[in-house]
Short mmCIF file of C-alpha atoms and ligand atoms in Angstrom, two decimals:
data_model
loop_
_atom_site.label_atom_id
_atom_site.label_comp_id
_atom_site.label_asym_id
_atom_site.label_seq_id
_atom_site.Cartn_x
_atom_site.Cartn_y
_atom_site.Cartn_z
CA UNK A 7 -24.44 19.45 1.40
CA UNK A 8 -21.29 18.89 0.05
CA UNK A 9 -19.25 15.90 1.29
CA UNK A 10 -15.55 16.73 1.80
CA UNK A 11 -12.15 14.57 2.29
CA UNK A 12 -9.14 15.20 1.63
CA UNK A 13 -5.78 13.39 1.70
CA UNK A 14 -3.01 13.92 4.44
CA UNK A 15 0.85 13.90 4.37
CA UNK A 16 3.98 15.94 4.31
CA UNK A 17 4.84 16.32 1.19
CA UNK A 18 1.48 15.36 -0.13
CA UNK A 19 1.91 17.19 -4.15
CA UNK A 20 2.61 13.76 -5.37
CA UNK A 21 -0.45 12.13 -4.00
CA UNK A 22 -2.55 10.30 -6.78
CA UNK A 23 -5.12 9.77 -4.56
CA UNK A 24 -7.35 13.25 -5.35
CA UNK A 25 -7.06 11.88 -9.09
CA UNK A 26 -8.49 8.16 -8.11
CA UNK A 27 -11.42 9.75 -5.88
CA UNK A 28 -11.90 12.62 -8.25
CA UNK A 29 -12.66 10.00 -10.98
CA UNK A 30 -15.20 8.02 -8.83
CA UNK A 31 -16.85 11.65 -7.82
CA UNK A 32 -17.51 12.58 -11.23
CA UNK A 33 -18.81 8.66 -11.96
CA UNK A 34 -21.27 8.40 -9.32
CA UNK A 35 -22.29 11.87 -9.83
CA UNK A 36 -21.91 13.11 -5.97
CA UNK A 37 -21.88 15.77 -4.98
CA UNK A 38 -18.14 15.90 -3.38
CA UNK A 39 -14.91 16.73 -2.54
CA UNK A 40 -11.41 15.41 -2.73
CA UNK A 41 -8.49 17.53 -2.20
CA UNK A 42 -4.32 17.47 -0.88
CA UNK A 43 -3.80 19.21 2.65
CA UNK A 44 -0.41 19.49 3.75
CA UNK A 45 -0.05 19.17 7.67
CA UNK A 46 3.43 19.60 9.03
CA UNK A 47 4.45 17.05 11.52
CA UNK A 48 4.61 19.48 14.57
CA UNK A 49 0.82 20.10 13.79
CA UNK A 50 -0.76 16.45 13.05
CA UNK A 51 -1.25 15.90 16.30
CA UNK A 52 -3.69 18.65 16.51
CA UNK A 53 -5.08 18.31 13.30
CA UNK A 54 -6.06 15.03 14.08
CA UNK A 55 -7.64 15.98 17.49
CA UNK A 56 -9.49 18.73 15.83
CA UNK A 57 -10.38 16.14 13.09
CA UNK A 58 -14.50 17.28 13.91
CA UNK A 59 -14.07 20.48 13.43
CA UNK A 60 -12.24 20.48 9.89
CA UNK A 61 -15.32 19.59 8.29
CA UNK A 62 -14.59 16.86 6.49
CA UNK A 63 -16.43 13.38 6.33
CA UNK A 64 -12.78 11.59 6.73
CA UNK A 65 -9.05 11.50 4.91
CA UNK A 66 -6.83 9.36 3.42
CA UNK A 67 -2.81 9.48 5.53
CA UNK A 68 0.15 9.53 3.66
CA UNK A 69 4.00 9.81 4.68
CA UNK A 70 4.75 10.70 7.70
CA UNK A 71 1.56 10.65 9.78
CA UNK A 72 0.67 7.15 9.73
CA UNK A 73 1.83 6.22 12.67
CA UNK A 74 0.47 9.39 14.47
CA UNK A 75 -3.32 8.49 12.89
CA UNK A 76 -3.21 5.29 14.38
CA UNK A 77 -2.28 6.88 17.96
CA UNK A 78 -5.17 9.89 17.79
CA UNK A 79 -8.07 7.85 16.46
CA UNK A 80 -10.63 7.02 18.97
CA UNK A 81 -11.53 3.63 17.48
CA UNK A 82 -9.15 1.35 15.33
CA UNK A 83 -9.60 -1.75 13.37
CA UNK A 84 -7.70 -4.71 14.44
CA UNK A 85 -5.35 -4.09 11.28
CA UNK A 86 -4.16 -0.91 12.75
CA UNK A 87 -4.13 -2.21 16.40
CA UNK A 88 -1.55 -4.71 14.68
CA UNK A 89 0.35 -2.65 12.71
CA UNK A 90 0.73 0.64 14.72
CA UNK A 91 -0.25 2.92 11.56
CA UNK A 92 -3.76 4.00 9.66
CA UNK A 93 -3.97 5.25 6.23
CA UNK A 94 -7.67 5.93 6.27
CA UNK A 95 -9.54 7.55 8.78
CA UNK A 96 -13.23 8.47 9.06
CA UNK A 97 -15.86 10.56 11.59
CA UNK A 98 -18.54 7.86 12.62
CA UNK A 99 -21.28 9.33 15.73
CA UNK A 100 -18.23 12.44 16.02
CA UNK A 101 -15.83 9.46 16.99
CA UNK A 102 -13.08 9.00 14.63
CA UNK A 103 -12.19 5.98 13.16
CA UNK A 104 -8.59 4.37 11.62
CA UNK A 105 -8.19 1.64 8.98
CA UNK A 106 -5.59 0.62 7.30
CA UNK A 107 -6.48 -0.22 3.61
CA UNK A 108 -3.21 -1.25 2.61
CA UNK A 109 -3.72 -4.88 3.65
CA UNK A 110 -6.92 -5.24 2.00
CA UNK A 111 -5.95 -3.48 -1.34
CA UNK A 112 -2.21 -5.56 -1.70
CA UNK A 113 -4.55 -8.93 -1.23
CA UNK A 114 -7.97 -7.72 -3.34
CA UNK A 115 -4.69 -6.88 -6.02
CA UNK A 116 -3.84 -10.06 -5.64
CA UNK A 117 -7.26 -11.98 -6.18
CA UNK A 118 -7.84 -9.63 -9.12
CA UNK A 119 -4.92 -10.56 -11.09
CA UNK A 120 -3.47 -13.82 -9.82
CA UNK A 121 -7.19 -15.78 -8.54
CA UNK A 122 -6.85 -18.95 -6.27
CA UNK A 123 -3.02 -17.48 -5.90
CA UNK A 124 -3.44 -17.91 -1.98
CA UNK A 125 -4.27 -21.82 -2.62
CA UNK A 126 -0.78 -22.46 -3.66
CA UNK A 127 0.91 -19.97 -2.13
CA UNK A 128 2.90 -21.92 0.88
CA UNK A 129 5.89 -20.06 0.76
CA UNK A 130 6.53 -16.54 0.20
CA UNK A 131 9.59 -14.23 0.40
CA UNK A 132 8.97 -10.69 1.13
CA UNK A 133 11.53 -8.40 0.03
CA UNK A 134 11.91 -5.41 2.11
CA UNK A 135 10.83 -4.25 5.81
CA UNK A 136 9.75 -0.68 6.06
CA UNK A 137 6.51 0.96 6.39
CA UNK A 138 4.80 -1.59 3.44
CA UNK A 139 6.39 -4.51 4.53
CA UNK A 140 4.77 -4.27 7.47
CA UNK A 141 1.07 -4.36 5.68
CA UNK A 142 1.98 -6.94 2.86
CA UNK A 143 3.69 -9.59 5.78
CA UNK A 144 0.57 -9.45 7.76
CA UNK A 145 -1.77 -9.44 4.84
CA UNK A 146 -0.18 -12.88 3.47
CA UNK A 147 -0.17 -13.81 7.33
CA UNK A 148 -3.71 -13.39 7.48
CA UNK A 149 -4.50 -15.28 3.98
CA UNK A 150 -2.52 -18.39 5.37
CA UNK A 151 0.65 -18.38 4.22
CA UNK A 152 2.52 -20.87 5.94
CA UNK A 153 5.91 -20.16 5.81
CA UNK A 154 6.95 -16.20 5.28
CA UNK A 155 10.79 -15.79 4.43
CA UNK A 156 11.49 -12.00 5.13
CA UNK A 157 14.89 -10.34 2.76
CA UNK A 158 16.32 -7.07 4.18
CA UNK A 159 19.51 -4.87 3.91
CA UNK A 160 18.96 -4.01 7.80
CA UNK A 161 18.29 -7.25 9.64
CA UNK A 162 17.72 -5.46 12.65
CA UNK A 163 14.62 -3.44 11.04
CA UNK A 164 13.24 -7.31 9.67
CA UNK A 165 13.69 -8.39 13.18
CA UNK A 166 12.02 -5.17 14.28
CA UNK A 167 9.18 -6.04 11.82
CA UNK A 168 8.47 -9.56 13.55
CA UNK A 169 8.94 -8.72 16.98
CA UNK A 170 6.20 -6.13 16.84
CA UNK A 171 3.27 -7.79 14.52
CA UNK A 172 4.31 -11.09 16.13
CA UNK A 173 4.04 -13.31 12.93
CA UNK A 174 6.70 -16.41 12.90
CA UNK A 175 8.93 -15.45 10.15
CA UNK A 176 12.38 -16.34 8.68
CA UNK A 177 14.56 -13.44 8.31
CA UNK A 178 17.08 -13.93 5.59
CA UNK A 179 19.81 -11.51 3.65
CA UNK A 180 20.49 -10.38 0.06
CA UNK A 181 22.53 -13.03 -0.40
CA UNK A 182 20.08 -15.71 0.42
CA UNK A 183 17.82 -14.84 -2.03
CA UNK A 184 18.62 -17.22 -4.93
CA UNK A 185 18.23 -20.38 -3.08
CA UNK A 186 15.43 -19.21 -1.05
CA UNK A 187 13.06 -17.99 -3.92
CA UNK A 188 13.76 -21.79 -4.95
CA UNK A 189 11.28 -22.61 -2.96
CA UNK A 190 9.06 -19.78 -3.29
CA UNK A 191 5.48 -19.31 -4.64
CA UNK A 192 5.64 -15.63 -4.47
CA UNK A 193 7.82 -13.41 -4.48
CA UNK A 194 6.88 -9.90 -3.53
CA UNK A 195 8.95 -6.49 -3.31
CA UNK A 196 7.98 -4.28 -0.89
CA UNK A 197 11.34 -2.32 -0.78
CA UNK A 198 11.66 0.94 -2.77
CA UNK A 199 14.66 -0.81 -5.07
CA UNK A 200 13.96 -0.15 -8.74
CA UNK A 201 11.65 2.89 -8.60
CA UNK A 202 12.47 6.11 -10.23
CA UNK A 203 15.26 7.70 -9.02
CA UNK A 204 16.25 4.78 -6.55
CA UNK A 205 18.84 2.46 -7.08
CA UNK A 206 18.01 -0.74 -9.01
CA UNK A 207 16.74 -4.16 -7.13
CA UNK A 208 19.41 -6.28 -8.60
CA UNK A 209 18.46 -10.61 -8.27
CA UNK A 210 18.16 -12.90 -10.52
CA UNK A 211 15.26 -15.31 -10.67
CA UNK A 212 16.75 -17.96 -12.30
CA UNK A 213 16.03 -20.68 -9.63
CA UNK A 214 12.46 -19.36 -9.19
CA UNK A 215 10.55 -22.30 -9.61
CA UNK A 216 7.81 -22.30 -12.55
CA UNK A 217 4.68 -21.16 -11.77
CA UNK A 218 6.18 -18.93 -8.77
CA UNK A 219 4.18 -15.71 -9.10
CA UNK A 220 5.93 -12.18 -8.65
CA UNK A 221 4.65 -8.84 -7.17
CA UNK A 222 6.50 -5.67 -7.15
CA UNK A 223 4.51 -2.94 -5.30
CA UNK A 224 6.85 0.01 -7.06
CA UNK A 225 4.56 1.33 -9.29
CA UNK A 226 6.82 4.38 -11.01
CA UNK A 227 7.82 2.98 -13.18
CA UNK A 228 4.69 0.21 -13.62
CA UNK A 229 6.52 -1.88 -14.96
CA UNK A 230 10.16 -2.81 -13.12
CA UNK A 231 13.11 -4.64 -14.14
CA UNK A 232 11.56 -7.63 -11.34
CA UNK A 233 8.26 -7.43 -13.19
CA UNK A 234 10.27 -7.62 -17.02
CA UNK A 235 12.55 -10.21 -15.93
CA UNK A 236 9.62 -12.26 -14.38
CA UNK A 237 7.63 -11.95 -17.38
CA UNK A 238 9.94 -13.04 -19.87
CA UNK A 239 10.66 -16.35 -17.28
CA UNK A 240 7.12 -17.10 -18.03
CA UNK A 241 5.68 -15.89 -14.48
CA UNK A 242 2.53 -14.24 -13.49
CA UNK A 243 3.97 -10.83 -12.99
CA UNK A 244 1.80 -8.11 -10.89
CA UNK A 245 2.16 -4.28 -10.45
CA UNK A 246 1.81 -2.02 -7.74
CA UNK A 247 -0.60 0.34 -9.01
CA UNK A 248 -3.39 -2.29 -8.33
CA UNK A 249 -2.76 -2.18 -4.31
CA UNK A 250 -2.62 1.87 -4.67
CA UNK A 251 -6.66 1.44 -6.33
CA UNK A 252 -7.74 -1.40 -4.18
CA UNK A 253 -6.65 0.58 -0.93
CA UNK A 254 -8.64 3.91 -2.17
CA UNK A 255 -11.72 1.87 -2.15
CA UNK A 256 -12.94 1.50 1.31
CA UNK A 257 -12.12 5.07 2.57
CA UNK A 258 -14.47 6.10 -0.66
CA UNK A 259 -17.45 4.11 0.53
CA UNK A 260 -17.19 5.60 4.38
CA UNK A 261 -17.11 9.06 3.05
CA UNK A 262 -19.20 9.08 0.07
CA UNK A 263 -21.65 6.31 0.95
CA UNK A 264 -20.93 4.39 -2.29
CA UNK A 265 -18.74 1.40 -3.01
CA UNK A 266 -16.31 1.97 -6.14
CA UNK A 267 -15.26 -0.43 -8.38
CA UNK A 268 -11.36 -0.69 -9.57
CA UNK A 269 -12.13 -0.52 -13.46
CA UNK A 270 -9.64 -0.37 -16.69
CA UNK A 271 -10.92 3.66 -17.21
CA UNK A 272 -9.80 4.20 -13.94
CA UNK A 273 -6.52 2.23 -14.16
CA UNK A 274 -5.94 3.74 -17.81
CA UNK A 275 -6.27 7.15 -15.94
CA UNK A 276 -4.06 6.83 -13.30
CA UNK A 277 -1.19 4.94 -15.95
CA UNK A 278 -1.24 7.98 -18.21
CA UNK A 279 -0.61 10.26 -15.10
CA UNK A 280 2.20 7.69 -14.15
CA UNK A 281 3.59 8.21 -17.87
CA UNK A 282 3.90 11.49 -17.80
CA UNK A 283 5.92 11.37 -14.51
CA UNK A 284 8.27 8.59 -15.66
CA UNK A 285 9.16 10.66 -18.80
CA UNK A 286 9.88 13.57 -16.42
N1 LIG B 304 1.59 0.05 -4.44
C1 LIG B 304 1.25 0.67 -3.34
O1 LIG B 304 0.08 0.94 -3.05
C2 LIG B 304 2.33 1.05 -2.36
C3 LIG B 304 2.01 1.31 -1.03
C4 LIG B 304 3.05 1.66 -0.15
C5 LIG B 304 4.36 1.75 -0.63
N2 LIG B 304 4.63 1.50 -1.93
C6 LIG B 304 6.01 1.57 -2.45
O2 LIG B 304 6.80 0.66 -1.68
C7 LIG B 304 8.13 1.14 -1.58
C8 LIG B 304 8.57 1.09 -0.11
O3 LIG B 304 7.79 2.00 0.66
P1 LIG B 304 7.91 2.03 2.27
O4 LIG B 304 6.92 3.03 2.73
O5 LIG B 304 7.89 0.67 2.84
O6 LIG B 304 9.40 2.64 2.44
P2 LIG B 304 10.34 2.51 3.71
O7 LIG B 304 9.56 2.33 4.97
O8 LIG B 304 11.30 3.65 3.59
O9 LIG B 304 11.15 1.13 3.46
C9 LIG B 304 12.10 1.03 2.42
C10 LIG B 304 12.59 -0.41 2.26
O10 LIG B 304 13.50 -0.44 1.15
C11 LIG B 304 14.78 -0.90 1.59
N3 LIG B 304 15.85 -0.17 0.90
C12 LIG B 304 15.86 1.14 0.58
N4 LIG B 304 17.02 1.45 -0.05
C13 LIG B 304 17.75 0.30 -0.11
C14 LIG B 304 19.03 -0.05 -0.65
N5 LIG B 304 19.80 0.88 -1.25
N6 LIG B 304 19.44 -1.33 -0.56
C15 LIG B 304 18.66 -2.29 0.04
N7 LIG B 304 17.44 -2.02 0.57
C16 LIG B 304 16.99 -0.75 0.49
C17 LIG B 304 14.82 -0.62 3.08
O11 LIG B 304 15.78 -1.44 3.70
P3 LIG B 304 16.44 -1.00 5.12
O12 LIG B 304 15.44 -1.35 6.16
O13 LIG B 304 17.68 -1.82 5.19
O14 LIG B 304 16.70 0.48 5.02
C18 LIG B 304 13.37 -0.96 3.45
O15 LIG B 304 13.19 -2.35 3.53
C19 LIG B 304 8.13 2.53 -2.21
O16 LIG B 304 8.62 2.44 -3.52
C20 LIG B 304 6.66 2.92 -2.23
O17 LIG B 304 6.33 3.81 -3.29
C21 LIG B 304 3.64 1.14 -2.81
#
């Protein structure tokens, strides 16, 4: 029988996830099903109650019904108990089950591209405190990252941030961010500065010290002004699109019974999609 899953969201049209698990589908030769469904927000709570009788081994969550996956799942991992919000969600014994992915793909990104970056990593200054900020503080938390400096436009939404995943951070501004990143070994941005059609992240990195590694998790375009500017300093400069694979991978293997692997083909794929939107 045909194994179905779908992703979730409101809009959900620019969703690349149906391309990611439509390539592993047609590699592993299984016999599948990956599609968009659009669920307004006055119906995801019902959706998500129904989720049994949808017919559909489990789905990925997009924008804006994280946060109301991670309140109708009947079982949740201790990332989502954390965080308050699942991205992944699958039927296990007709009980469903929440994940969030985004913790595990930002730090598998990580290992990928940067390896042993978590053994020098004592300091690192998160840019941003929305809905990804959220994942990428407690997923640096979790790898032992000793001191976490957390930059945001609204301090009250970085204080926010702490207070509720209850990880010791410092909570700086925009303006701090020169002699802070002196001391930093990474230096991520998690806010939506410098993506298409958003205004640009404007800071310079001239005190970053050398060897200081950079991650942007913007990923249209792939490669940012941060990412340029770090690269032509002579850092190690990583992209989003990475964390968007890494994240796909587990909800894949709970649906489809197969673990994926996060492979050049696929990332050529997904770029050349990524193209075609930039040059829109
Ligand atoms: N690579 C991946 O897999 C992945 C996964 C998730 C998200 N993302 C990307 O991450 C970005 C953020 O997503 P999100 O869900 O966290 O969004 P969000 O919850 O809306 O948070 C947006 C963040 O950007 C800041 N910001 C927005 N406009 C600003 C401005 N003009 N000046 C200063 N700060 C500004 C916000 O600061 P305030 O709090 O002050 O408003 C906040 O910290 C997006 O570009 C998204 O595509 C990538």
């Amino acid at each position: 029988m045909t194994k179905r899953a779908c992703v979730i969201g409101y809009p959900v049209a620019h969703s690349r996830s149906p391309l990611i698990h439509g390539y592993w589908l047609r590699e592993h030769e299984i016999d599948g099903e990956y599609v968009r469904r659009e669920v307004k927000p006055e119906d995801i709570d019902q959706f998500l109650q129904n989720f049994s009788k949808q017919n559909l081994a489990g789905c990925n969550v997009t924008l804006p019904h994280k946060e109301a996956a991670a309140r109708n799942v009947g079982a949740a991992t201790p990332v989502v108990r954390a965080l308050g919000v699942a991205n992944t969600l699958w039927l296990q014994d007709g009980i469903l089950h929440g994940d969030n992915t985004d913790v595990a793909g930002f730090l598998a990104h990580l290992d990928d591209t940067a390896p042993g970056w978590d053994k020098k990593a004592a300091h690192a200054v998160v840019l941003g405190a929305g809905g990804a900020a959220r994942s990428i503080v407690y997923a640096l938390h979790e790898r032992g990252v000793k001191k976490l400096s957390i930059v945001n436009r609204s301090r009250e939404r970085a204080e926010q941030l702490v207070n509720e995943i209850k990880i010791e951070s410092n909570i700086a501004s925009f303006e701090q961010v020169g002699s802070l990143i002196s001391s930093a070994d990474l230096l991520v941005n998690t806010t939506s500065l410098g993506m298409k059609g958003q205004p640009p992240l404007e800071i310079e990195l001239n005190s970053l010290k050398p060897g200081a590694a950079v991650c942007d998790i913007v990923y249209v375009p792939l490669e940012t002004d941060l990412l340029r500017k770090a690269r032509a300093r002579g850092h190690a400069a990583i992209d989003g699109l990475g964390m968007l694979l890494h994240q796909a991978v587990p909800g894949f293997e709970r649906w489809f019974g197969v673990k994926p692997k996060v492979t050049k083909a696929l990332r050529d794929l997904i770029v050349a999609d990524l193209m075609k939107d930039a040059a829109r």
